[in-house]
Amino acid sequence: MAAVLRKTGQLNSRICKTPKIPFFAFPLKPLQNPNELLRESFSTKSSNFPEYEMPTVTWGVIQGRKEKLVSRVIICDYMKSLGIVPDELEELELPSTVEVMRERVEFLQKIGLTIDDINEYPLMLGCSVRKNMVPVLGYLEKIGIPRARMGEFVKNYPQCLHVSVVVELAPVIKFLRGLDVEKQDMGYVLMKYPELLGFKLEGTMSTSVAYLVSIGVNPRDIGPMVTQYPYILGMRVGTMIKPLVDYLVSLGLPKKILARMFEKRAYILGYDLEETVKPNVDCLLSFGIKKEALASIIAQYPQILGLPLKAKLSSQQYFFNLKLKIDPDGFARVIERMPQIVSLKQNVIMKPVDFLLGRGIASADMAKMVVKCPQLIALQVGLMKNSYYYFKSEMGRPVKELVEFPEYFTYSLESRIKPRYQRLQSRGIRCSLAWFLNCSDQRFEERLQGAYIEAESSGPSFTVGGKLELPGNNDVVSEEDESDDEILYRRTVSL
């Protein structure tokens, strides 16, 4: 009986004993070529999201601790053979087979990444092709990132491969669309500043937008501002935006004008206050610019805050003194009236100067003309020729009047000079250039209707762009055909 029980026990033991299963006994879906993945999955034509496709071959493979260690060593050796440094992957769970890792590496290379790019951020090798890479890249292509530049995008922001399309990417895109960023501009914005995809909506992005609107920026202009300079969404209000705004306000610029400046040139917000803006303001003062003129200078030419200003001012001051015989004090007055001169090329400056000198104007008079009306040296010589020949042939006036009123060249010959001069001729009125040119159309008509010639002021003050403002006179050149920005910039002269 005992012998029978022993035999029965041995038989049951054989029946119940679990046989050892070979490591790759489970039926696995064969690996696809990376080219096939790019053609079939990395596409925006299908309405099905790639993240719902079949999982990778790593599913269904059961490994023990020993097998995992062996597999990890094999995969690390494979990566080293490719030139990939696996040191940063020690804490990362790697795929179970070399085939899966090869699939990931080849897919990344197919979209344009190199081994060096992978070494810059090796954690991307922890992302599954089907569960991570294909869904994310497919969505990015759908919103406007060109496939040809997808590798560049991933290189600049490889962290995007770890995020969820539904939970993280889609809400950011929805937020940007809510700011009036045009759909066709979305790819451009993200290529310029891909880190936007990692921001929290309720954090820096929302607060920076809210602050800009609070100082007067039109909400409808936020979208174009973000398109032009998306980095504003990553700027902290307390440490970057507000200190810059407060400093510019302290120089005499109202927030309303700052808002208009930011709407048109959002990149100004990116100027470093301590490293660039304040040193440039101090530089202007050191070159003899009056403190009360700073607001007008910045309003006319905001870019001056971000230029390598000391080198530019030094070069231009030397040039003006050498070629135009304008002393440092005169140069400071030129910059106050037309700050764009700091960026004007010297060969461009000399063309109108040579033209006027060739008309018999003395060098000393030329220097006075430039100080009084710096816009002269930015005019096209062809237009100056037409105005000059009309002045000499039709008006028959002496060159001395041009020296006294160089602003003559800044007015349109066809729309202002000719029509007004003909009106004067028909009435037999003889007057100075400033009297009939330096006024609005309404004031000109009033002057024509009067039986007298008004007493002229000591001289007009030229501001910018051919617009003139008479001292002590509230009536200025008509604001027709001017944008709101030009009007605001010009009005800052009175600050």
Short mmCIF file of C-alpha atoms in Angstrom, two decimals:
data_model
loop_
_atom_site.label_atom_id
_atom_site.label_comp_id
_atom_site.label_asym_id
_atom_site.label_seq_id
_atom_site.Cartn_x
_atom_site.Cartn_y
_atom_site.Cartn_z
CA MET A 1 0.00 0.00 0.00
CA ALA A 2 2.79 2.38 0.91
CA ALA A 3 4.51 1.60 -2.36
CA VAL A 4 1.35 2.42 -4.30
CA LEU A 5 0.96 5.75 -2.50
CA ARG A 6 4.57 6.65 -3.23
CA LYS A 7 4.09 5.92 -6.92
CA THR A 8 0.86 7.91 -6.98
CA GLY A 9 2.57 10.87 -5.28
CA GLN A 10 5.40 10.83 -7.78
CA LEU A 11 2.88 10.77 -10.63
CA ASN A 12 0.95 13.74 -9.22
CA SER A 13 4.19 15.57 -8.69
CA ARG A 14 5.06 15.10 -12.36
CA ILE A 15 1.60 16.24 -13.46
CA CYS A 16 1.52 19.38 -11.23
CA LYS A 17 5.06 20.49 -11.88
CA THR A 18 5.10 23.62 -14.12
CA PRO A 19 7.32 23.12 -17.10
CA LYS A 20 9.97 25.76 -17.83
CA ILE A 21 8.89 28.10 -20.63
CA PRO A 22 11.53 29.38 -23.02
CA PHE A 23 12.20 33.12 -22.81
CA PHE A 24 10.63 33.95 -26.17
CA ALA A 25 7.85 31.33 -26.06
CA PHE A 26 5.13 33.99 -26.13
CA PRO A 27 3.96 34.86 -29.65
CA LEU A 28 5.13 38.40 -30.34
CA LYS A 29 4.17 40.87 -33.02
CA PRO A 30 7.15 41.17 -35.39
CA LEU A 31 9.08 44.43 -35.29
CA GLN A 32 8.27 46.93 -37.99
CA ASN A 33 10.84 48.76 -40.01
CA PRO A 34 11.15 52.44 -38.87
CA ASN A 35 10.29 53.49 -42.43
CA GLU A 36 6.98 51.66 -42.14
CA LEU A 37 6.31 53.34 -38.79
CA LEU A 38 6.92 56.75 -40.34
CA ARG A 39 4.64 55.98 -43.27
CA GLU A 40 1.80 54.29 -41.40
CA SER A 41 1.72 55.80 -37.91
CA PHE A 42 3.45 59.18 -38.08
CA SER A 43 0.70 60.72 -40.14
CA THR A 44 -2.04 63.23 -39.57
CA LYS A 45 -4.36 61.94 -42.30
CA SER A 46 -5.96 59.31 -40.11
CA SER A 47 -8.60 60.45 -37.66
CA ASN A 48 -7.54 57.77 -35.18
CA PHE A 49 -4.99 58.91 -32.62
CA PRO A 50 -1.74 56.90 -32.80
CA GLU A 51 -1.72 56.41 -29.03
CA TYR A 52 -4.53 53.87 -29.37
CA GLU A 53 -2.55 51.59 -31.66
CA MET A 54 -1.15 48.21 -30.67
CA PRO A 55 1.53 48.35 -27.95
CA THR A 56 5.16 47.53 -28.54
CA VAL A 57 6.70 44.08 -28.33
CA THR A 58 7.83 44.71 -24.76
CA TRP A 59 4.34 43.83 -23.59
CA GLY A 60 3.87 40.18 -22.80
CA VAL A 61 7.55 39.47 -22.11
CA ILE A 62 8.06 38.24 -18.57
CA GLN A 63 11.58 38.38 -17.23
CA GLY A 64 13.03 37.40 -13.95
CA ARG A 65 15.61 39.48 -12.12
CA LYS A 66 18.49 37.54 -13.61
CA GLU A 67 17.11 37.78 -17.15
CA LYS A 68 16.60 41.55 -16.73
CA LEU A 69 20.19 42.07 -15.67
CA VAL A 70 21.48 40.02 -18.57
CA SER A 71 19.19 41.80 -21.03
CA ARG A 72 20.26 45.21 -19.68
CA VAL A 73 23.93 44.39 -20.14
CA ILE A 74 23.30 43.26 -23.72
CA ILE A 75 21.34 46.44 -24.53
CA CYS A 76 23.98 48.68 -22.94
CA ASP A 77 26.68 46.96 -25.00
CA TYR A 78 24.58 47.55 -28.11
CA MET A 79 24.20 51.27 -27.31
CA LYS A 80 27.93 51.60 -26.66
CA SER A 81 28.62 50.01 -30.03
CA LEU A 82 26.59 52.84 -31.61
CA GLY A 83 28.44 55.50 -29.62
CA ILE A 84 25.60 56.15 -27.17
CA VAL A 85 26.71 56.70 -23.57
CA PRO A 86 24.23 54.81 -21.34
CA ASP A 87 25.41 56.27 -18.01
CA GLU A 88 22.30 58.43 -17.52
CA LEU A 89 20.01 55.46 -18.14
CA GLU A 90 20.92 53.58 -14.96
CA GLU A 91 17.62 54.43 -13.25
CA LEU A 92 15.57 54.11 -16.44
CA GLU A 93 13.67 50.98 -17.34
CA LEU A 94 15.00 49.79 -20.68
CA PRO A 95 13.21 47.55 -23.18
CA SER A 96 13.63 43.82 -22.86
CA THR A 97 15.37 43.21 -26.16
CA VAL A 98 17.99 44.74 -28.41
CA GLU A 99 15.46 44.72 -31.26
CA VAL A 100 13.20 47.17 -29.43
CA MET A 101 16.10 49.50 -28.63
CA ARG A 102 17.25 49.33 -32.24
CA GLU A 103 13.73 50.27 -33.33
CA ARG A 104 13.86 53.39 -31.12
CA VAL A 105 17.31 54.47 -32.24
CA GLU A 106 16.52 54.00 -35.94
CA PHE A 107 13.23 55.87 -35.59
CA LEU A 108 14.98 58.86 -33.98
CA GLN A 109 17.65 58.82 -36.68
CA LYS A 110 14.96 58.66 -39.35
CA ILE A 111 13.40 61.93 -38.18
CA GLY A 112 16.79 63.62 -38.31
CA LEU A 113 18.55 63.10 -34.98
CA THR A 114 22.17 62.03 -34.75
CA ILE A 115 23.93 59.94 -32.13
CA ASP A 116 25.34 63.15 -30.67
CA ASP A 117 21.81 64.53 -30.38
CA ILE A 118 20.71 61.39 -28.55
CA ASN A 119 23.68 61.68 -26.19
CA GLU A 120 22.57 65.21 -25.33
CA TYR A 121 19.35 63.76 -23.94
CA PRO A 122 19.62 59.95 -23.76
CA LEU A 123 16.42 59.74 -21.72
CA MET A 124 14.51 59.86 -25.00
CA LEU A 125 15.49 56.23 -25.47
CA GLY A 126 13.12 55.39 -22.65
CA CYS A 127 10.17 56.41 -24.82
CA SER A 128 8.27 53.77 -26.74
CA VAL A 129 7.98 54.38 -30.47
CA ARG A 130 4.27 53.53 -30.64
CA LYS A 131 3.11 54.74 -27.23
CA ASN A 132 5.20 57.94 -27.01
CA MET A 133 7.03 59.07 -30.13
CA VAL A 134 4.43 58.42 -32.83
CA PRO A 135 1.46 60.00 -30.96
CA VAL A 136 3.41 63.12 -29.94
CA LEU A 137 5.11 63.72 -33.28
CA GLY A 138 1.92 63.00 -35.16
CA TYR A 139 0.10 65.65 -33.13
CA LEU A 140 2.91 68.18 -33.57
CA GLU A 141 2.79 67.68 -37.33
CA LYS A 142 -0.97 68.15 -37.23
CA ILE A 143 -0.68 71.57 -35.54
CA GLY A 144 1.92 72.88 -37.96
CA ILE A 145 5.42 71.57 -37.24
CA PRO A 146 6.81 70.54 -40.66
CA ARG A 147 7.89 66.93 -40.84
CA ALA A 148 11.16 68.05 -42.40
CA ARG A 149 11.94 70.03 -39.23
CA MET A 150 10.64 67.52 -36.71
CA GLY A 151 14.14 66.34 -35.85
CA GLU A 152 15.19 69.93 -35.16
CA PHE A 153 12.18 70.40 -32.91
CA VAL A 154 12.90 67.23 -30.92
CA LYS A 155 16.56 68.18 -30.65
CA ASN A 156 15.63 71.57 -29.17
CA TYR A 157 13.00 70.18 -26.83
CA PRO A 158 13.36 66.38 -26.44
CA GLN A 159 11.21 66.45 -23.28
CA CYS A 160 8.17 66.66 -25.57
CA LEU A 161 8.46 62.90 -26.17
CA HIS A 162 7.48 62.21 -22.55
CA VAL A 163 4.26 64.23 -22.48
CA SER A 164 0.68 63.21 -23.06
CA VAL A 165 -1.09 64.60 -26.10
CA VAL A 166 -4.49 64.81 -24.41
CA VAL A 167 -3.40 65.90 -20.94
CA GLU A 168 -0.53 68.30 -21.71
CA LEU A 169 -0.10 69.23 -25.38
CA ALA A 170 -3.70 69.86 -26.43
CA PRO A 171 -4.49 72.25 -23.51
CA VAL A 172 -1.44 74.42 -24.31
CA ILE A 173 -2.47 74.69 -27.96
CA LYS A 174 -6.01 75.57 -26.91
CA PHE A 175 -4.63 78.29 -24.63
CA LEU A 176 -2.53 79.79 -27.44
CA ARG A 177 -5.50 79.80 -29.78
CA GLY A 178 -7.45 81.59 -27.06
CA LEU A 179 -4.83 84.35 -27.14
CA ASP A 180 -5.59 84.85 -30.86
CA VAL A 181 -2.46 83.12 -32.11
CA GLU A 182 -3.42 82.20 -35.66
CA LYS A 183 -3.63 78.52 -36.47
CA GLN A 184 -1.19 78.87 -39.35
CA ASP A 185 1.32 80.54 -37.00
CA MET A 186 1.23 77.81 -34.36
CA GLY A 187 4.09 75.82 -35.86
CA TYR A 188 6.24 78.94 -36.13
CA VAL A 189 5.58 79.88 -32.49
CA LEU A 190 6.45 76.42 -31.21
CA MET A 191 9.55 76.11 -33.37
CA LYS A 192 10.73 79.42 -31.94
CA TYR A 193 9.94 78.59 -28.32
CA PRO A 194 9.18 74.84 -27.90
CA GLU A 195 9.42 75.09 -24.11
CA LEU A 196 5.89 76.53 -24.18
CA LEU A 197 4.65 72.95 -24.32
CA GLY A 198 5.97 72.35 -20.82
CA PHE A 199 4.37 75.37 -19.11
CA LYS A 200 1.42 75.23 -16.77
CA LEU A 201 -1.52 77.24 -18.00
CA GLU A 202 -2.33 78.72 -14.61
CA GLY A 203 1.28 79.79 -14.02
CA THR A 204 3.64 82.16 -15.79
CA MET A 205 1.75 82.30 -19.09
CA SER A 206 -1.50 83.55 -17.58
CA THR A 207 0.11 86.08 -15.23
CA SER A 208 2.32 87.65 -17.92
CA VAL A 209 -0.67 88.11 -20.24
CA ALA A 210 -2.80 89.57 -17.44
CA TYR A 211 -0.11 92.10 -16.50
CA LEU A 212 0.43 93.28 -20.08
CA VAL A 213 -3.30 93.85 -20.47
CA SER A 214 -3.37 95.75 -17.16
CA ILE A 215 -0.85 98.34 -18.42
CA GLY A 216 -2.89 99.02 -21.54
CA VAL A 217 -1.95 96.38 -24.11
CA ASN A 218 -4.97 95.60 -26.29
CA PRO A 219 -6.06 91.98 -25.64
CA ARG A 220 -6.46 91.51 -29.39
CA ASP A 221 -2.77 92.34 -29.83
CA ILE A 222 -1.57 89.63 -27.44
CA GLY A 223 -1.76 87.00 -30.19
CA PRO A 224 0.42 88.95 -32.65
CA MET A 225 2.81 89.76 -29.80
CA VAL A 226 3.15 86.07 -28.91
CA THR A 227 3.67 85.22 -32.58
CA GLN A 228 6.42 87.82 -32.87
CA TYR A 229 8.09 87.09 -29.52
CA PRO A 230 6.64 84.00 -27.77
CA TYR A 231 9.19 84.26 -24.97
CA ILE A 232 6.95 86.78 -23.18
CA LEU A 233 4.81 83.85 -22.04
CA GLY A 234 7.76 82.47 -20.11
CA MET A 235 8.71 85.73 -18.40
CA ARG A 236 7.94 86.24 -14.74
CA VAL A 237 6.07 89.45 -14.06
CA GLY A 238 7.72 90.24 -10.72
CA THR A 239 11.32 89.73 -11.80
CA MET A 240 11.35 90.62 -15.50
CA ILE A 241 8.38 92.49 -16.96
CA LYS A 242 7.28 94.80 -14.14
CA PRO A 243 10.79 96.06 -13.22
CA LEU A 244 11.39 97.02 -16.87
CA VAL A 245 8.03 98.80 -17.12
CA ASP A 246 8.58 100.66 -13.84
CA TYR A 247 12.03 101.83 -14.94
CA LEU A 248 10.79 103.13 -18.29
CA VAL A 249 7.92 104.92 -16.56
CA SER A 250 10.48 106.58 -14.27
CA LEU A 251 12.19 107.99 -17.39
CA GLY A 252 8.98 109.76 -18.38
CA LEU A 253 7.27 107.23 -20.64
CA PRO A 254 3.56 106.80 -19.83
CA LYS A 255 2.25 103.23 -19.66
CA LYS A 256 -0.07 103.94 -22.57
CA ILE A 257 2.90 104.63 -24.84
CA LEU A 258 4.77 101.61 -23.45
CA ALA A 259 1.75 99.48 -24.29
CA ARG A 260 1.84 100.70 -27.91
CA MET A 261 5.58 100.04 -28.05
CA PHE A 262 5.17 96.49 -26.75
CA GLU A 263 2.32 95.77 -29.17
CA LYS A 264 4.52 96.61 -32.16
CA ARG A 265 7.88 95.47 -30.77
CA ALA A 266 7.27 92.76 -28.20
CA TYR A 267 10.96 91.82 -28.21
CA ILE A 268 11.69 94.94 -26.15
CA LEU A 269 10.35 93.01 -23.17
CA GLY A 270 13.29 90.65 -23.58
CA TYR A 271 15.93 93.33 -23.01
CA ASP A 272 17.80 92.69 -19.77
CA LEU A 273 17.18 95.62 -17.43
CA GLU A 274 20.43 95.51 -15.47
CA GLU A 275 22.75 94.27 -18.20
CA THR A 276 21.46 96.25 -21.19
CA VAL A 277 18.74 98.84 -20.61
CA LYS A 278 20.18 100.79 -17.67
CA PRO A 279 23.74 100.84 -19.08
CA ASN A 280 22.39 102.14 -22.40
CA VAL A 281 20.43 104.92 -20.70
CA ASP A 282 23.55 105.89 -18.73
CA CYS A 283 25.50 105.82 -21.99
CA LEU A 284 23.09 108.28 -23.61
CA LEU A 285 23.47 110.65 -20.69
CA SER A 286 27.27 110.36 -20.84
CA PHE A 287 27.21 111.49 -24.48
CA GLY A 288 25.42 114.69 -23.58
CA ILE A 289 21.81 113.66 -24.12
CA LYS A 290 19.48 115.65 -21.88
CA LYS A 291 17.58 113.60 -19.33
CA GLU A 292 14.26 115.15 -20.33
CA ALA A 293 14.85 113.97 -23.92
CA LEU A 294 15.18 110.28 -22.97
CA ALA A 295 11.45 109.60 -23.19
CA SER A 296 11.25 111.05 -26.69
CA ILE A 297 14.32 109.10 -27.82
CA ILE A 298 12.97 105.78 -26.54
CA ALA A 299 9.52 106.43 -27.97
CA GLN A 300 10.95 107.20 -31.40
CA TYR A 301 13.48 104.36 -31.45
CA PRO A 302 12.80 101.71 -28.75
CA GLN A 303 15.47 99.42 -30.19
CA ILE A 304 18.09 101.80 -28.84
CA LEU A 305 17.62 100.15 -25.45
CA GLY A 306 19.04 96.87 -26.71
CA LEU A 307 21.89 97.98 -28.97
CA PRO A 308 25.62 97.81 -28.21
CA LEU A 309 25.21 101.54 -27.76
CA LYS A 310 28.56 102.74 -26.49
CA ALA A 311 30.45 101.42 -29.50
CA LYS A 312 27.86 102.78 -31.96
CA LEU A 313 27.72 106.24 -30.37
CA SER A 314 31.49 106.50 -30.20
CA SER A 315 31.85 105.59 -33.87
CA GLN A 316 29.10 107.94 -35.05
CA GLN A 317 30.29 110.85 -32.89
CA TYR A 318 33.80 110.58 -34.34
CA PHE A 319 32.40 110.34 -37.87
CA PHE A 320 30.16 113.39 -37.44
CA ASN A 321 33.03 115.41 -36.06
CA LEU A 322 35.44 114.34 -38.80
CA LYS A 323 33.20 114.48 -41.88
CA LEU A 324 30.43 116.90 -40.97
CA LYS A 325 32.30 119.18 -38.56
CA ILE A 326 29.64 118.68 -35.88
CA ASP A 327 30.98 118.92 -32.32
CA PRO A 328 29.90 116.53 -29.50
CA ASP A 329 27.23 118.92 -28.26
CA GLY A 330 25.74 119.20 -31.74
CA PHE A 331 25.91 115.41 -32.09
CA ALA A 332 23.89 115.05 -28.87
CA ARG A 333 21.20 117.36 -30.29
CA VAL A 334 21.14 115.25 -33.46
CA ILE A 335 20.56 112.07 -31.45
CA GLU A 336 17.78 113.74 -29.46
CA ARG A 337 15.97 114.66 -32.66
CA MET A 338 16.65 111.45 -34.58
CA PRO A 339 18.02 108.57 -32.47
CA GLN A 340 17.90 106.18 -35.44
CA ILE A 341 21.15 107.77 -36.60
CA VAL A 342 23.10 105.52 -34.21
CA SER A 343 22.31 102.62 -36.58
CA LEU A 344 22.62 104.49 -39.88
CA LYS A 345 25.49 103.44 -42.11
CA GLN A 346 28.07 106.12 -42.76
CA ASN A 347 28.04 105.70 -46.53
CA VAL A 348 24.26 106.31 -46.47
CA ILE A 349 24.79 109.48 -44.42
CA MET A 350 27.29 110.92 -46.90
CA LYS A 351 25.06 110.63 -50.01
CA PRO A 352 22.66 113.51 -49.16
CA VAL A 353 25.50 115.45 -47.56
CA ASP A 354 27.58 115.27 -50.73
CA PHE A 355 24.55 116.29 -52.79
CA LEU A 356 23.97 119.45 -50.73
CA LEU A 357 27.66 120.32 -50.60
CA GLY A 358 27.70 120.01 -54.38
CA ARG A 359 24.93 122.60 -54.61
CA GLY A 360 27.21 125.23 -53.12
CA ILE A 361 26.23 124.94 -49.45
CA ALA A 362 29.20 125.60 -47.16
CA SER A 363 30.40 122.94 -44.72
CA ALA A 364 29.55 125.11 -41.72
CA ASP A 365 26.03 125.68 -43.04
CA MET A 366 25.71 121.98 -43.78
CA ALA A 367 26.54 121.19 -40.15
CA LYS A 368 23.86 123.64 -38.95
CA MET A 369 21.29 122.06 -41.27
CA VAL A 370 22.01 118.54 -40.01
CA VAL A 371 21.82 119.57 -36.35
CA LYS A 372 18.53 121.35 -36.95
CA CYS A 373 17.03 118.64 -39.17
CA PRO A 374 18.88 115.29 -38.85
CA GLN A 375 16.33 113.63 -41.15
CA LEU A 376 18.24 115.22 -44.04
CA ILE A 377 20.91 112.54 -43.88
CA ALA A 378 18.37 109.73 -44.18
CA LEU A 379 16.59 111.06 -47.28
CA GLN A 380 16.77 109.61 -50.76
CA VAL A 381 18.96 111.73 -52.98
CA GLY A 382 16.59 111.33 -55.93
CA LEU A 383 13.74 112.96 -54.03
CA MET A 384 16.04 115.68 -52.76
CA LYS A 385 17.08 116.49 -56.33
CA ASN A 386 13.48 116.96 -57.47
CA SER A 387 12.69 119.24 -54.53
CA TYR A 388 15.87 121.24 -55.00
CA TYR A 389 15.36 121.80 -58.72
CA TYR A 390 11.78 122.94 -58.10
CA PHE A 391 13.08 125.27 -55.41
CA LYS A 392 15.61 126.83 -57.79
CA SER A 393 13.72 126.81 -61.09
CA GLU A 394 10.12 127.50 -60.04
CA MET A 395 10.53 129.36 -56.78
CA GLY A 396 13.76 131.12 -57.71
CA ARG A 397 14.77 131.47 -54.09
CA PRO A 398 18.30 131.75 -52.65
CA VAL A 399 20.02 128.73 -51.10
CA LYS A 400 20.17 130.67 -47.84
CA GLU A 401 16.50 129.85 -47.27
CA LEU A 402 17.28 126.14 -47.38
CA VAL A 403 19.96 126.65 -44.76
CA GLU A 404 17.42 128.43 -42.55
CA PHE A 405 14.69 125.84 -43.19
CA PRO A 406 16.29 122.47 -44.09
CA GLU A 407 12.98 120.75 -43.25
CA TYR A 408 11.90 121.77 -46.76
CA PHE A 409 13.40 118.53 -48.10
CA THR A 410 11.29 116.37 -45.78
CA TYR A 411 7.97 117.44 -47.33
CA SER A 412 6.41 115.80 -50.37
CA LEU A 413 6.96 117.82 -53.52
CA GLU A 414 3.77 116.71 -55.26
CA SER A 415 1.33 116.66 -52.34
CA ARG A 416 2.47 119.67 -50.31
CA ILE A 417 5.17 121.91 -51.77
CA LYS A 418 3.77 122.39 -55.31
CA PRO A 419 0.06 122.80 -54.43
CA ARG A 420 0.71 125.27 -51.64
CA TYR A 421 3.25 127.31 -53.56
CA GLN A 422 0.86 127.59 -56.50
CA ARG A 423 -1.85 128.86 -54.15
CA LEU A 424 0.57 131.49 -52.87
CA GLN A 425 1.48 132.53 -56.39
CA SER A 426 -2.15 132.93 -57.38
CA ARG A 427 -2.66 135.32 -54.47
CA GLY A 428 0.62 137.11 -54.88
CA ILE A 429 1.81 136.26 -51.37
CA ARG A 430 5.51 136.30 -50.61
CA CYS A 431 6.51 134.43 -47.44
CA SER A 432 9.13 132.16 -45.95
CA LEU A 433 9.27 128.41 -46.55
CA ALA A 434 8.34 127.68 -42.95
CA TRP A 435 5.25 129.90 -43.11
CA PHE A 436 3.49 127.93 -45.82
CA LEU A 437 4.92 124.44 -45.25
CA ASN A 438 5.11 124.09 -41.47
CA CYS A 439 1.37 123.93 -40.75
CA SER A 440 -1.66 121.76 -41.20
CA ASP A 441 -3.94 122.11 -44.21
CA GLN A 442 -6.54 123.85 -42.06
CA ARG A 443 -4.07 126.39 -40.70
CA PHE A 444 -2.72 127.00 -44.20
CA GLU A 445 -6.22 127.85 -45.42
CA GLU A 446 -6.72 130.16 -42.45
CA ARG A 447 -3.48 131.94 -43.28
CA LEU A 448 -4.50 132.38 -46.89
CA GLN A 449 -7.84 133.88 -45.87
CA GLY A 450 -6.13 136.41 -43.59
CA ALA A 451 -5.07 139.80 -44.93
CA TYR A 452 -1.76 139.61 -43.12
CA ILE A 453 1.25 137.42 -42.63
CA GLU A 454 1.54 136.09 -39.11
CA ALA A 455 4.60 136.85 -37.08
CA GLU A 456 6.84 133.81 -37.20
CA SER A 457 8.26 132.11 -34.16
CA SER A 458 11.96 131.77 -33.49
CA GLY A 459 12.01 128.56 -35.47
CA PRO A 460 10.25 125.24 -35.84
CA SER A 461 11.22 122.23 -33.79
CA PHE A 462 11.67 119.16 -35.93
CA THR A 463 10.68 115.91 -34.24
CA VAL A 464 10.59 112.85 -36.49
CA GLY A 465 9.48 111.68 -39.90
CA GLY A 466 8.96 115.07 -41.51
CA LYS A 467 6.42 116.22 -38.93
CA LEU A 468 6.93 119.69 -37.44
CA GLU A 469 5.70 121.28 -34.26
CA LEU A 470 5.87 125.04 -33.77
CA PRO A 471 6.95 126.27 -30.33
CA GLY A 472 4.00 127.77 -28.45
CA ASN A 473 1.53 126.61 -31.08
CA ASN A 474 -0.97 123.87 -30.37
CA ASP A 475 -1.81 123.43 -34.03
CA VAL A 476 0.57 120.94 -35.57
CA VAL A 477 0.83 119.19 -38.87
CA SER A 478 -2.35 117.29 -39.67
CA GLU A 479 -2.50 113.88 -38.09
CA GLU A 480 -4.20 112.44 -41.13
CA ASP A 481 -2.42 109.44 -42.63
CA GLU A 482 -0.60 108.87 -39.34
CA SER A 483 -0.92 105.71 -37.30
CA ASP A 484 -1.74 105.87 -33.62
CA ASP A 485 1.85 104.88 -32.87
CA GLU A 486 3.30 107.80 -34.83
CA ILE A 487 0.97 110.26 -33.11
CA LEU A 488 1.82 108.94 -29.67
CA TYR A 489 5.54 108.88 -30.37
CA ARG A 490 5.49 112.44 -31.63
CA ARG A 491 3.53 113.68 -28.64
CA THR A 492 6.13 112.33 -26.23
CA VAL A 493 8.33 115.25 -27.25
CA SER A 494 6.24 117.43 -24.97
CA LEU A 495 6.78 115.18 -21.94
#
